[in-house]
Structure formats: structure tokens, C-alpha cells
Amino acid sequence: MDLHIGQVPLRSHLVLAPMSGVTDRIFRRLIRHCNGADVGLYVTEFISVECLWRGNKRSLFMMRKDPEESPFCVQLYGRDVEQMVAAGRLAVERGAQIVDINCGCPAPKVVRRGGGAALMKDPQHIARIVEAMVEALPVPITVKLRSGWDDEQLTFLEAGRLAQEAGAAAVALHPRTRKSLYKGVARWGLIAQLAAALRVPVFGSGDVVDGETYRRLFQASGAAGVMLGRGAIENPFLFRELARVERGEPANAPSLQERFQLLRVYYEGLREDYPERPNLHLGRVKNLVNRMTRGRPQVLGLRQRLLRSQTIEDLLDLVAEMDQAAPVHLEATA
Ligand SMILES: Cc1cc2nc3c(=O)[nH]c(=O)nc-3n(C[C@H](O)[C@H](O)[C@H](O)COP(=O)(O)O)c2cc1C
């Protein structure tokens, strides 16, 4: 395995995608617990540089990492160059080995202020941010792009090239436009175009959920690595499985019970980082249940009962009942 971002070596080319409201320290710990060395890089959820600039404690808290967590990347969003640099310094002080710039978030409250996917309308400004951060910070700077604002403005090639010229050490692409949000399919062909155009490693993001989709994206795109997002929520063992598939071994997809056992581990972690916030605990655990059971007719009844739970204790009792039942196999990863 010889993949580096700048001077930072990655153990694997499978990277945990940044996901707001999901990839906090506790979720990342869960992913580490399930996959160990098969995770190439851990990325935080996006963090607002404006909030950091105002001294917002919660935003600083979002930069927390476990000592064992490495390599570790903090993703920032914003537009103001000075604020981006200042936030980058805070991230490095807190252990970031890589700092990533979000150029893909489609949320109205983010793009209205010119950040996230709005940056795709202004690739020159992406380059200005990258240049200033490369100049000021001792760690590699990366960017995560969408394909453009809409189909009439596919700016990913220009943005990728300018970011590389400005010193970006890697580029990730989620090949959907801001306008398409998460609809339709990720256009993996665009990842291939970007990988062919750049010298720095390109990471492909979008719709990889099993061995089959992984092989198709990885082989068809020529990307240096693959980011796993929603697929890793649905199946937190996905990195391990894909590494097995790559070695030609059986994937050994975990049963539903094995996935559900993680809910307890996750809950214990949430209690540690967010004490006194039972609604957050229940909401986050339900979010995981929702993703793990979505579109699985064989567990529809159970899914409904779990998602109707009023308290975390009720939900975990239902999970405990499942332990006694015969293992439920959701699918065999190809
Ligand atoms: C709930 C959720 C939150 C996300 N938050 C972020 C984020 O904070 N930063 C970012 O760059 N992308 C974010 N994304 C986009 C993902 O990183 C990824 O590019 C996208 O979901 C496509 O990959 P997937 O099909 O593997 O999920 C988010 C996606 C989801 C589903």
C-alpha cells in the first residue's frame, strides 16, 4: 500500500467520508472498532469556520479525536480566507494531520453564505483558499468537490486543476451537482475524468455500498481511493468486507444481529461525549437503525418497532430480544 496525501501515508485506500451529524468522534470510533487497519483515513463532519471565528465551543468540540485515531483529517466549511486559515490552525493544534475544504455541501444555510457547494461556482476562490492555507499550515490541504452547481456549470475539472496548482495534496469528488443533491446516481465517469487530469491522488465518493459497486467505481475510475459514506452507516463493517473482497476472500457480511450489537457500543460512546442529552442519544441511534434496516423487507416489522421506541432503553431492549433469534442475513456482499 503506497498511497500518501502529501507526506501522510494512508494504510488503505478506503476513506471514511465526512458526514454531518454522523461522523463525530463516537461514530468514527465505531468504524475503527469494526474495521481496524482497513480504514485509510478518518474525516470529521464539516465544521463552520465562522462559528470557530466567533469562539463557538461546540464547533471546537467537533474537532475532538481519540488518541488512536490516525490519520485524522478535519473538514472545514466557509468562504472567508482569513477565517479558513485561522480555523485550519485550530485544527492542526488539535491533531489534524490533514485539513480538508468542503466545496460540496448543498444545504441552503451554507450556500447562501457562499460556502460549501457555492464554491463550485467560483473555482478561482477555491484556489485562493487553498493557496493561503497551504502557505500558513504545516499539514497537507485537500478539497472535496461536487461536480458543479448544476448540469450547465460542471466546474469540477477547473476546480480540481486550480486547487492542485494552488498546492492541494489530494482532491475528492462526489459526482453530483448541488442542484441534484443526493438524487439520481453518482456519475463515476466524472471521477475518471478528474483522475486522468490530475497528478495528485483523486478519491471517488458516491454510491459504494458493497463489493460490486466498489469494484465498479474503483476499476472504472482510476481513482487512488474510495470514500465510503452512507454505505458505512448501513454496514459499519464495510471497510473490512471490501478489503476481504479485494484479497479474493469471502466477504463474510455480518448478520443483522452483529450490526445491532454495535448500537450498544455506539450508545455508550454517545453518553461519554454528550452526557445529559438523551434526545440526542435516541436520535443518533435511531438514525443508525434507520440506515441499517432501510429497504429490507425481511425486517420491516422490527424496524417499525425500533423506530417507534420512545426511549433509548426501550430500543436497546428490543435489540437484546433480537440476540435470542436466529441470525438474520441481509445480503451477501459480492
Ligand atoms: C448525512 C450526510 C451528511 C453529509 N455531510 C457531509 C459533510 O459534512 N461534508 C462533506 O464533504 N460531505 C458530506 N456528505 C456527503 C458525503 O461525504 C458523500 O460524498 C456522499 O454522501 C456520497 O457518498 P455515499 O453515496 O457513499 O454516501 C454527507 C452525506 C450524508 C448522507
Short mmCIF file of C-alpha atoms and ligand atoms in Angstrom, two decimals:
data_model
loop_
_atom_site.label_atom_id
_atom_site.label_comp_id
_atom_site.label_asym_id
_atom_site.label_seq_id
_atom_site.Cartn_x
_atom_site.Cartn_y
_atom_site.Cartn_z
CA MET A 1 0.00 0.00 0.00
CA ASP A 2 1.73 3.15 -1.14
CA LEU A 3 -0.83 5.90 -1.00
CA HIS A 4 0.07 9.25 0.52
CA ILE A 5 -1.69 12.56 0.94
CA GLY A 6 1.25 14.94 0.95
CA GLN A 7 3.64 13.35 3.42
CA VAL A 8 0.88 11.47 5.27
CA PRO A 9 0.78 7.73 4.46
CA LEU A 10 -2.64 6.04 4.30
CA ARG A 11 -2.97 2.43 5.46
CA SER A 12 -5.74 1.72 2.99
CA HIS A 13 -7.34 3.48 0.04
CA LEU A 14 -10.75 3.22 1.73
CA VAL A 15 -11.61 6.51 3.41
CA LEU A 16 -14.48 7.35 5.75
CA ALA A 17 -16.49 10.13 4.06
CA PRO A 18 -17.30 13.23 6.11
CA MET A 19 -20.96 13.19 7.12
CA SER A 20 -22.54 15.96 9.12
CA GLY A 21 -24.50 14.71 12.11
CA VAL A 22 -22.90 11.27 11.73
CA THR A 23 -19.09 11.11 11.64
CA ASP A 24 -18.40 12.56 15.06
CA ARG A 25 -15.69 11.07 17.25
CA ILE A 26 -18.00 8.35 18.53
CA PHE A 27 -19.10 7.15 15.10
CA ARG A 28 -15.51 7.21 13.91
CA ARG A 29 -14.57 5.13 16.96
CA LEU A 30 -17.25 2.62 15.96
CA ILE A 31 -15.81 2.43 12.46
CA ARG A 32 -12.34 1.87 13.92
CA HIS A 33 -13.71 -0.82 16.23
CA CYS A 34 -15.27 -2.65 13.25
CA ASN A 35 -12.53 -2.27 10.65
CA GLY A 36 -9.17 -1.50 12.27
CA ALA A 37 -6.41 -1.09 9.72
CA ASP A 38 -8.77 -1.29 6.75
CA VAL A 39 -9.73 2.38 7.23
CA GLY A 40 -7.30 4.63 5.37
CA LEU A 41 -8.38 8.00 6.77
CA TYR A 42 -10.88 9.39 9.25
CA VAL A 43 -12.58 12.65 8.36
CA THR A 44 -14.69 14.73 10.75
CA GLU A 45 -18.09 16.09 9.88
CA PHE A 46 -17.81 19.57 8.39
CA ILE A 47 -17.13 22.36 10.86
CA SER A 48 -18.04 26.01 10.33
CA VAL A 49 -15.10 28.42 10.24
CA GLU A 50 -17.45 31.30 11.03
CA CYS A 51 -18.55 29.57 14.23
CA LEU A 52 -14.93 28.86 15.15
CA TRP A 53 -14.07 32.51 14.47
CA ARG A 54 -16.75 33.53 16.96
CA GLY A 55 -15.29 31.12 19.53
CA ASN A 56 -18.20 28.68 19.41
CA LYS A 57 -17.40 25.89 21.88
CA ARG A 58 -19.47 23.23 20.15
CA SER A 59 -17.54 23.72 16.90
CA LEU A 60 -14.24 23.31 18.75
CA PHE A 61 -15.64 20.19 20.40
CA MET A 62 -16.33 18.74 16.95
CA MET A 63 -12.55 18.60 16.38
CA ARG A 64 -12.05 16.11 19.21
CA LYS A 65 -10.29 12.88 18.29
CA ASP A 66 -9.31 9.67 20.02
CA PRO A 67 -5.55 9.32 20.56
CA GLU A 68 -5.53 6.14 18.43
CA GLU A 69 -7.32 7.85 15.57
CA SER A 70 -4.91 8.25 12.68
CA PRO A 71 -4.58 9.52 10.05
CA PHE A 72 -7.05 12.20 11.06
CA CYS A 73 -8.50 14.91 8.83
CA VAL A 74 -10.64 17.88 9.89
CA GLN A 75 -13.06 19.19 7.29
CA LEU A 76 -13.89 22.91 7.35
CA TYR A 77 -16.51 24.92 5.55
CA GLY A 78 -16.75 28.62 4.89
CA ARG A 79 -15.64 31.19 2.37
CA ASP A 80 -13.56 33.84 4.08
CA VAL A 81 -9.85 33.17 3.52
CA GLU A 82 -8.70 34.59 6.86
CA GLN A 83 -11.29 32.57 8.76
CA MET A 84 -10.37 29.41 6.86
CA VAL A 85 -6.70 29.84 7.76
CA ALA A 86 -7.46 30.59 11.42
CA ALA A 87 -9.72 27.54 11.65
CA GLY A 88 -7.04 25.43 9.97
CA ARG A 89 -4.58 26.47 12.70
CA LEU A 90 -7.03 25.38 15.39
CA ALA A 91 -7.48 22.05 13.64
CA VAL A 92 -3.73 21.44 13.47
CA GLU A 93 -3.36 22.35 17.16
CA ARG A 94 -5.95 19.68 17.90
CA GLY A 95 -4.18 16.96 15.98
CA ALA A 96 -5.38 17.27 12.38
CA GLN A 97 -2.82 15.66 10.08
CA ILE A 98 -4.75 16.86 7.03
CA VAL A 99 -7.23 19.74 6.63
CA ASP A 100 -9.98 19.43 4.03
CA ILE A 101 -12.07 22.19 2.46
CA ASN A 102 -15.75 21.45 1.90
CA CYS A 103 -16.85 22.51 -1.59
CA GLY A 104 -19.89 20.28 -1.74
CA CYS A 105 -22.41 20.91 1.00
CA PRO A 106 -25.74 21.73 -0.68
CA ALA A 107 -27.59 23.00 2.44
CA PRO A 108 -29.26 26.39 1.85
CA LYS A 109 -27.85 27.87 5.07
CA VAL A 110 -24.33 27.01 3.86
CA VAL A 111 -24.53 28.01 0.18
CA ARG A 112 -26.39 31.24 0.99
CA ARG A 113 -23.24 32.43 2.72
CA GLY A 114 -21.06 31.40 -0.21
CA GLY A 115 -19.60 28.23 1.33
CA GLY A 116 -19.95 24.51 0.54
CA ALA A 117 -21.21 23.81 -2.98
CA ALA A 118 -21.48 27.56 -3.72
CA LEU A 119 -17.68 27.48 -4.06
CA MET A 120 -18.12 25.31 -7.16
CA LYS A 121 -19.41 28.46 -8.90
CA ASP A 122 -16.10 30.17 -8.19
CA PRO A 123 -13.14 27.80 -8.69
CA GLN A 124 -10.72 30.75 -8.52
CA HIS A 125 -11.84 31.40 -4.97
CA ILE A 126 -11.27 27.73 -4.06
CA ALA A 127 -7.71 28.21 -5.31
CA ARG A 128 -7.28 31.36 -3.19
CA ILE A 129 -8.36 29.50 -0.06
CA VAL A 130 -6.11 26.53 -0.83
CA GLU A 131 -3.12 28.75 -1.52
CA ALA A 132 -3.49 30.68 1.73
CA MET A 133 -3.94 27.51 3.78
CA VAL A 134 -1.01 25.73 2.14
CA GLU A 135 1.14 28.77 2.87
CA ALA A 136 0.06 29.05 6.51
CA LEU A 137 -0.31 25.44 7.69
CA PRO A 138 2.24 22.66 8.15
CA VAL A 139 -0.12 19.87 7.01
CA PRO A 140 -1.50 18.83 3.59
CA ILE A 141 -4.60 20.67 2.40
CA THR A 142 -7.24 18.81 0.40
CA VAL A 143 -10.56 19.73 -1.22
CA LYS A 144 -13.79 17.80 -1.55
CA LEU A 145 -15.78 18.82 -4.61
CA ARG A 146 -19.16 18.23 -6.18
CA SER A 147 -19.31 18.07 -9.97
CA GLY A 148 -20.66 21.61 -10.15
CA TRP A 149 -23.55 23.84 -9.23
CA ASP A 150 -25.86 22.36 -11.88
CA ASP A 151 -25.54 20.48 -15.17
CA GLU A 152 -24.91 23.73 -17.03
CA GLN A 153 -21.95 24.55 -14.78
CA LEU A 154 -19.83 21.41 -14.35
CA THR A 155 -16.75 23.06 -12.86
CA PHE A 156 -15.06 20.10 -11.14
CA LEU A 157 -12.22 19.84 -13.68
CA GLU A 158 -11.37 23.52 -13.44
CA ALA A 159 -11.73 23.49 -9.65
CA GLY A 160 -9.57 20.36 -9.34
CA ARG A 161 -6.83 21.74 -11.60
CA LEU A 162 -6.76 25.13 -9.87
CA ALA A 163 -6.74 23.51 -6.42
CA GLN A 164 -3.83 21.31 -7.47
CA GLU A 165 -1.90 24.29 -8.83
CA ALA A 166 -2.54 26.14 -5.58
CA GLY A 167 -0.97 23.25 -3.67
CA ALA A 168 -3.82 20.88 -2.75
CA ALA A 169 -2.39 17.45 -1.91
CA ALA A 170 -5.48 15.45 -2.91
CA VAL A 171 -8.95 16.01 -4.33
CA ALA A 172 -12.15 14.10 -3.60
CA LEU A 173 -15.14 14.21 -5.93
CA HIS A 174 -18.77 13.41 -5.21
CA PRO A 175 -20.02 13.47 -8.80
CA ARG A 176 -23.42 15.01 -8.34
CA THR A 177 -24.28 18.68 -8.75
CA ARG A 178 -25.56 20.91 -5.98
CA LYS A 179 -28.89 21.00 -7.78
CA SER A 180 -29.21 17.22 -7.85
CA LEU A 181 -28.49 16.97 -4.09
CA TYR A 182 -28.45 13.19 -3.46
CA LYS A 183 -30.86 12.26 -6.26
CA GLY A 184 -30.10 10.04 -9.23
CA VAL A 185 -26.83 8.16 -9.43
CA ALA A 186 -23.28 9.35 -8.84
CA ARG A 187 -21.62 9.86 -12.26
CA TRP A 188 -18.48 7.79 -11.75
CA GLY A 189 -17.27 8.70 -15.25
CA LEU A 190 -16.55 12.20 -13.96
CA ILE A 191 -14.23 10.75 -11.31
CA ALA A 192 -12.33 9.03 -14.13
CA GLN A 193 -12.03 12.36 -15.97
CA LEU A 194 -10.67 14.09 -12.89
CA ALA A 195 -8.26 11.26 -12.04
CA ALA A 196 -6.90 11.42 -15.59
CA ALA A 197 -6.47 15.20 -15.39
CA LEU A 198 -4.64 15.50 -12.05
CA ARG A 199 -1.26 14.42 -10.66
CA VAL A 200 -2.40 14.37 -7.03
CA PRO A 201 -4.49 11.46 -5.72
CA VAL A 202 -8.20 11.64 -6.56
CA PHE A 203 -10.76 10.00 -4.27
CA GLY A 204 -14.14 8.95 -5.62
CA SER A 205 -17.25 9.32 -3.48
CA GLY A 206 -20.76 8.13 -4.17
CA ASP A 207 -22.99 5.08 -4.06
CA VAL A 208 -20.44 2.46 -2.99
CA VAL A 209 -22.34 0.04 -0.77
CA ASP A 210 -20.87 -3.41 -1.43
CA GLY A 211 -18.18 -5.35 -3.26
CA GLU A 212 -19.88 -4.98 -6.62
CA THR A 213 -20.27 -1.18 -6.52
CA TYR A 214 -16.78 -0.83 -5.04
CA ARG A 215 -15.17 -2.83 -7.85
CA ARG A 216 -17.10 -0.90 -10.48
CA LEU A 217 -16.16 2.52 -9.12
CA PHE A 218 -12.57 1.68 -8.32
CA GLN A 219 -11.77 -0.11 -11.56
CA ALA A 220 -13.72 2.18 -13.87
CA SER A 221 -12.46 5.45 -12.43
CA GLY A 222 -8.73 5.02 -11.94
CA ALA A 223 -9.20 6.81 -8.60
CA ALA A 224 -6.48 6.45 -5.98
CA GLY A 225 -9.05 5.73 -3.31
CA VAL A 226 -12.72 5.44 -2.49
CA MET A 227 -14.75 7.28 0.14
CA LEU A 228 -17.46 5.35 1.95
CA GLY A 229 -20.40 7.34 3.25
CA ARG A 230 -23.95 6.06 3.57
CA GLY A 231 -22.78 2.51 2.86
CA ALA A 232 -20.69 2.65 6.04
CA ILE A 233 -23.68 3.74 8.13
CA GLU A 234 -25.76 0.91 6.73
CA ASN A 235 -22.96 -1.58 7.28
CA PRO A 236 -20.23 -0.28 9.61
CA PHE A 237 -18.09 -3.34 8.72
CA LEU A 238 -17.95 -2.28 5.06
CA PHE A 239 -14.23 -1.38 5.02
CA ARG A 240 -13.27 -4.81 6.34
CA GLU A 241 -15.54 -6.51 3.85
CA LEU A 242 -14.21 -4.60 0.87
CA ALA A 243 -10.62 -5.30 1.92
CA ARG A 244 -11.51 -9.00 2.01
CA VAL A 245 -13.16 -8.82 -1.40
CA GLU A 246 -10.01 -7.19 -2.72
CA ARG A 247 -7.87 -10.03 -1.37
CA GLY A 248 -10.20 -12.51 -3.08
CA GLU A 249 -11.58 -13.78 0.24
CA PRO A 250 -15.28 -14.27 1.07
CA ALA A 251 -16.79 -11.00 2.28
CA ASN A 252 -18.47 -12.59 5.34
CA ALA A 253 -21.15 -9.93 5.58
CA PRO A 254 -22.23 -9.55 9.23
CA SER A 255 -25.69 -10.62 10.31
CA LEU A 256 -28.21 -8.02 11.38
CA GLN A 257 -27.57 -9.06 15.00
CA GLU A 258 -23.86 -8.34 14.66
CA ARG A 259 -24.67 -4.91 13.26
CA PHE A 260 -27.18 -4.26 16.01
CA GLN A 261 -24.66 -5.14 18.72
CA LEU A 262 -22.84 -2.02 17.61
CA LEU A 263 -25.78 0.09 18.72
CA ARG A 264 -24.83 -0.53 22.36
CA VAL A 265 -21.19 0.35 21.73
CA TYR A 266 -22.32 3.48 19.94
CA TYR A 267 -24.72 4.47 22.71
CA GLU A 268 -22.02 4.09 25.38
CA GLY A 269 -19.80 6.42 23.37
CA LEU A 270 -22.57 8.97 22.89
CA ARG A 271 -23.15 9.05 26.64
CA GLU A 272 -19.49 9.82 27.14
CA ASP A 273 -19.34 12.74 24.68
CA TYR A 274 -22.87 14.07 25.14
CA PRO A 275 -23.90 13.40 28.75
CA GLU A 276 -27.34 14.68 29.74
CA ARG A 277 -28.62 14.65 26.15
CA PRO A 278 -30.97 11.64 25.98
CA ASN A 279 -32.79 13.01 22.93
CA LEU A 280 -29.54 13.17 21.01
CA HIS A 281 -28.69 9.59 22.07
CA LEU A 282 -32.05 8.28 20.91
CA GLY A 283 -31.96 10.32 17.68
CA ARG A 284 -28.47 9.23 16.69
CA VAL A 285 -29.09 5.56 17.49
CA LYS A 286 -32.37 5.65 15.54
CA ASN A 287 -30.54 7.24 12.63
CA LEU A 288 -28.23 4.22 12.57
CA VAL A 289 -31.15 1.79 12.87
CA ASN A 290 -32.92 3.60 10.06
CA ARG A 291 -29.93 3.26 7.72
CA MET A 292 -29.20 -0.33 8.74
CA THR A 293 -32.72 -1.57 8.05
CA ARG A 294 -33.90 0.68 5.21
CA GLY A 295 -35.26 -1.19 2.19
CA ARG A 296 -35.04 -4.61 3.93
CA PRO A 297 -38.49 -6.20 3.73
CA GLN A 298 -37.39 -9.11 5.94
CA VAL A 299 -37.04 -6.77 8.95
CA LEU A 300 -39.83 -4.31 8.26
CA GLY A 301 -41.85 -5.11 11.42
CA LEU A 302 -38.80 -4.90 13.66
CA ARG A 303 -37.69 -1.67 12.00
CA GLN A 304 -41.03 -0.05 12.73
CA ARG A 305 -40.94 -1.12 16.39
CA LEU A 306 -37.38 0.12 16.83
CA LEU A 307 -38.07 3.46 15.21
CA ARG A 308 -41.19 3.94 17.33
CA SER A 309 -39.24 3.49 20.59
CA GLN A 310 -39.80 6.39 22.96
CA THR A 311 -36.63 5.89 24.98
CA ILE A 312 -33.17 4.52 24.31
CA GLU A 313 -33.78 1.83 26.96
CA ASP A 314 -36.85 0.56 25.06
CA LEU A 315 -34.88 0.47 21.84
CA LEU A 316 -31.97 -1.44 23.37
CA ASP A 317 -34.39 -3.93 24.98
CA LEU A 318 -35.73 -4.72 21.52
CA VAL A 319 -32.19 -5.18 20.28
CA ALA A 320 -31.49 -7.56 23.18
CA GLU A 321 -34.54 -9.64 22.17
CA MET A 322 -33.02 -9.98 18.72
CA ASP A 323 -29.92 -11.61 20.19
CA GLN A 324 -32.01 -14.69 21.02
CA ALA A 325 -33.42 -15.01 17.49
CA ALA A 326 -31.84 -16.88 14.59
CA PRO A 327 -29.24 -14.76 12.76
CA VAL A 328 -30.76 -12.57 10.07
CA HIS A 329 -28.57 -12.28 6.97
CA LEU A 330 -29.34 -9.19 4.96
CA GLU A 331 -27.22 -9.89 1.92
CA ALA A 332 -24.01 -11.47 0.82
CA THR A 333 -21.57 -8.82 -0.34
CA ALA A 334 -20.49 -9.69 -3.87
C1 LIG B 1 -25.96 12.58 6.27
C2 LIG B 1 -24.88 13.07 5.34
C3 LIG B 1 -24.07 14.11 5.75
C4 LIG B 1 -23.04 14.57 4.91
N1 LIG B 1 -22.21 15.55 5.37
C5 LIG B 1 -21.12 15.90 4.63
C6 LIG B 1 -20.14 16.78 5.15
O1 LIG B 1 -20.21 17.23 6.31
N2 LIG B 1 -19.09 17.11 4.34
C7 LIG B 1 -18.96 16.60 3.06
O2 LIG B 1 -17.99 16.91 2.36
N3 LIG B 1 -19.86 15.74 2.56
C8 LIG B 1 -20.92 15.37 3.32
N4 LIG B 1 -21.80 14.44 2.82
C9 LIG B 1 -21.53 13.82 1.51
C10 LIG B 1 -20.73 12.52 1.67
O3 LIG B 1 -19.44 12.75 2.19
C11 LIG B 1 -20.61 11.76 0.33
O4 LIG B 1 -19.83 12.50 -0.56
C12 LIG B 1 -21.97 11.48 -0.30
O5 LIG B 1 -22.91 11.04 0.65
C13 LIG B 1 -21.86 10.42 -1.41
O6 LIG B 1 -21.28 9.25 -0.91
P1 LIG B 1 -22.13 7.95 -0.39
O7 LIG B 1 -23.05 7.55 -1.51
O8 LIG B 1 -21.04 6.95 -0.10
O9 LIG B 1 -22.89 8.37 0.82
C14 LIG B 1 -22.84 14.00 3.63
C15 LIG B 1 -23.69 12.97 3.22
C16 LIG B 1 -24.69 12.49 4.06
C17 LIG B 1 -25.56 11.35 3.59
#
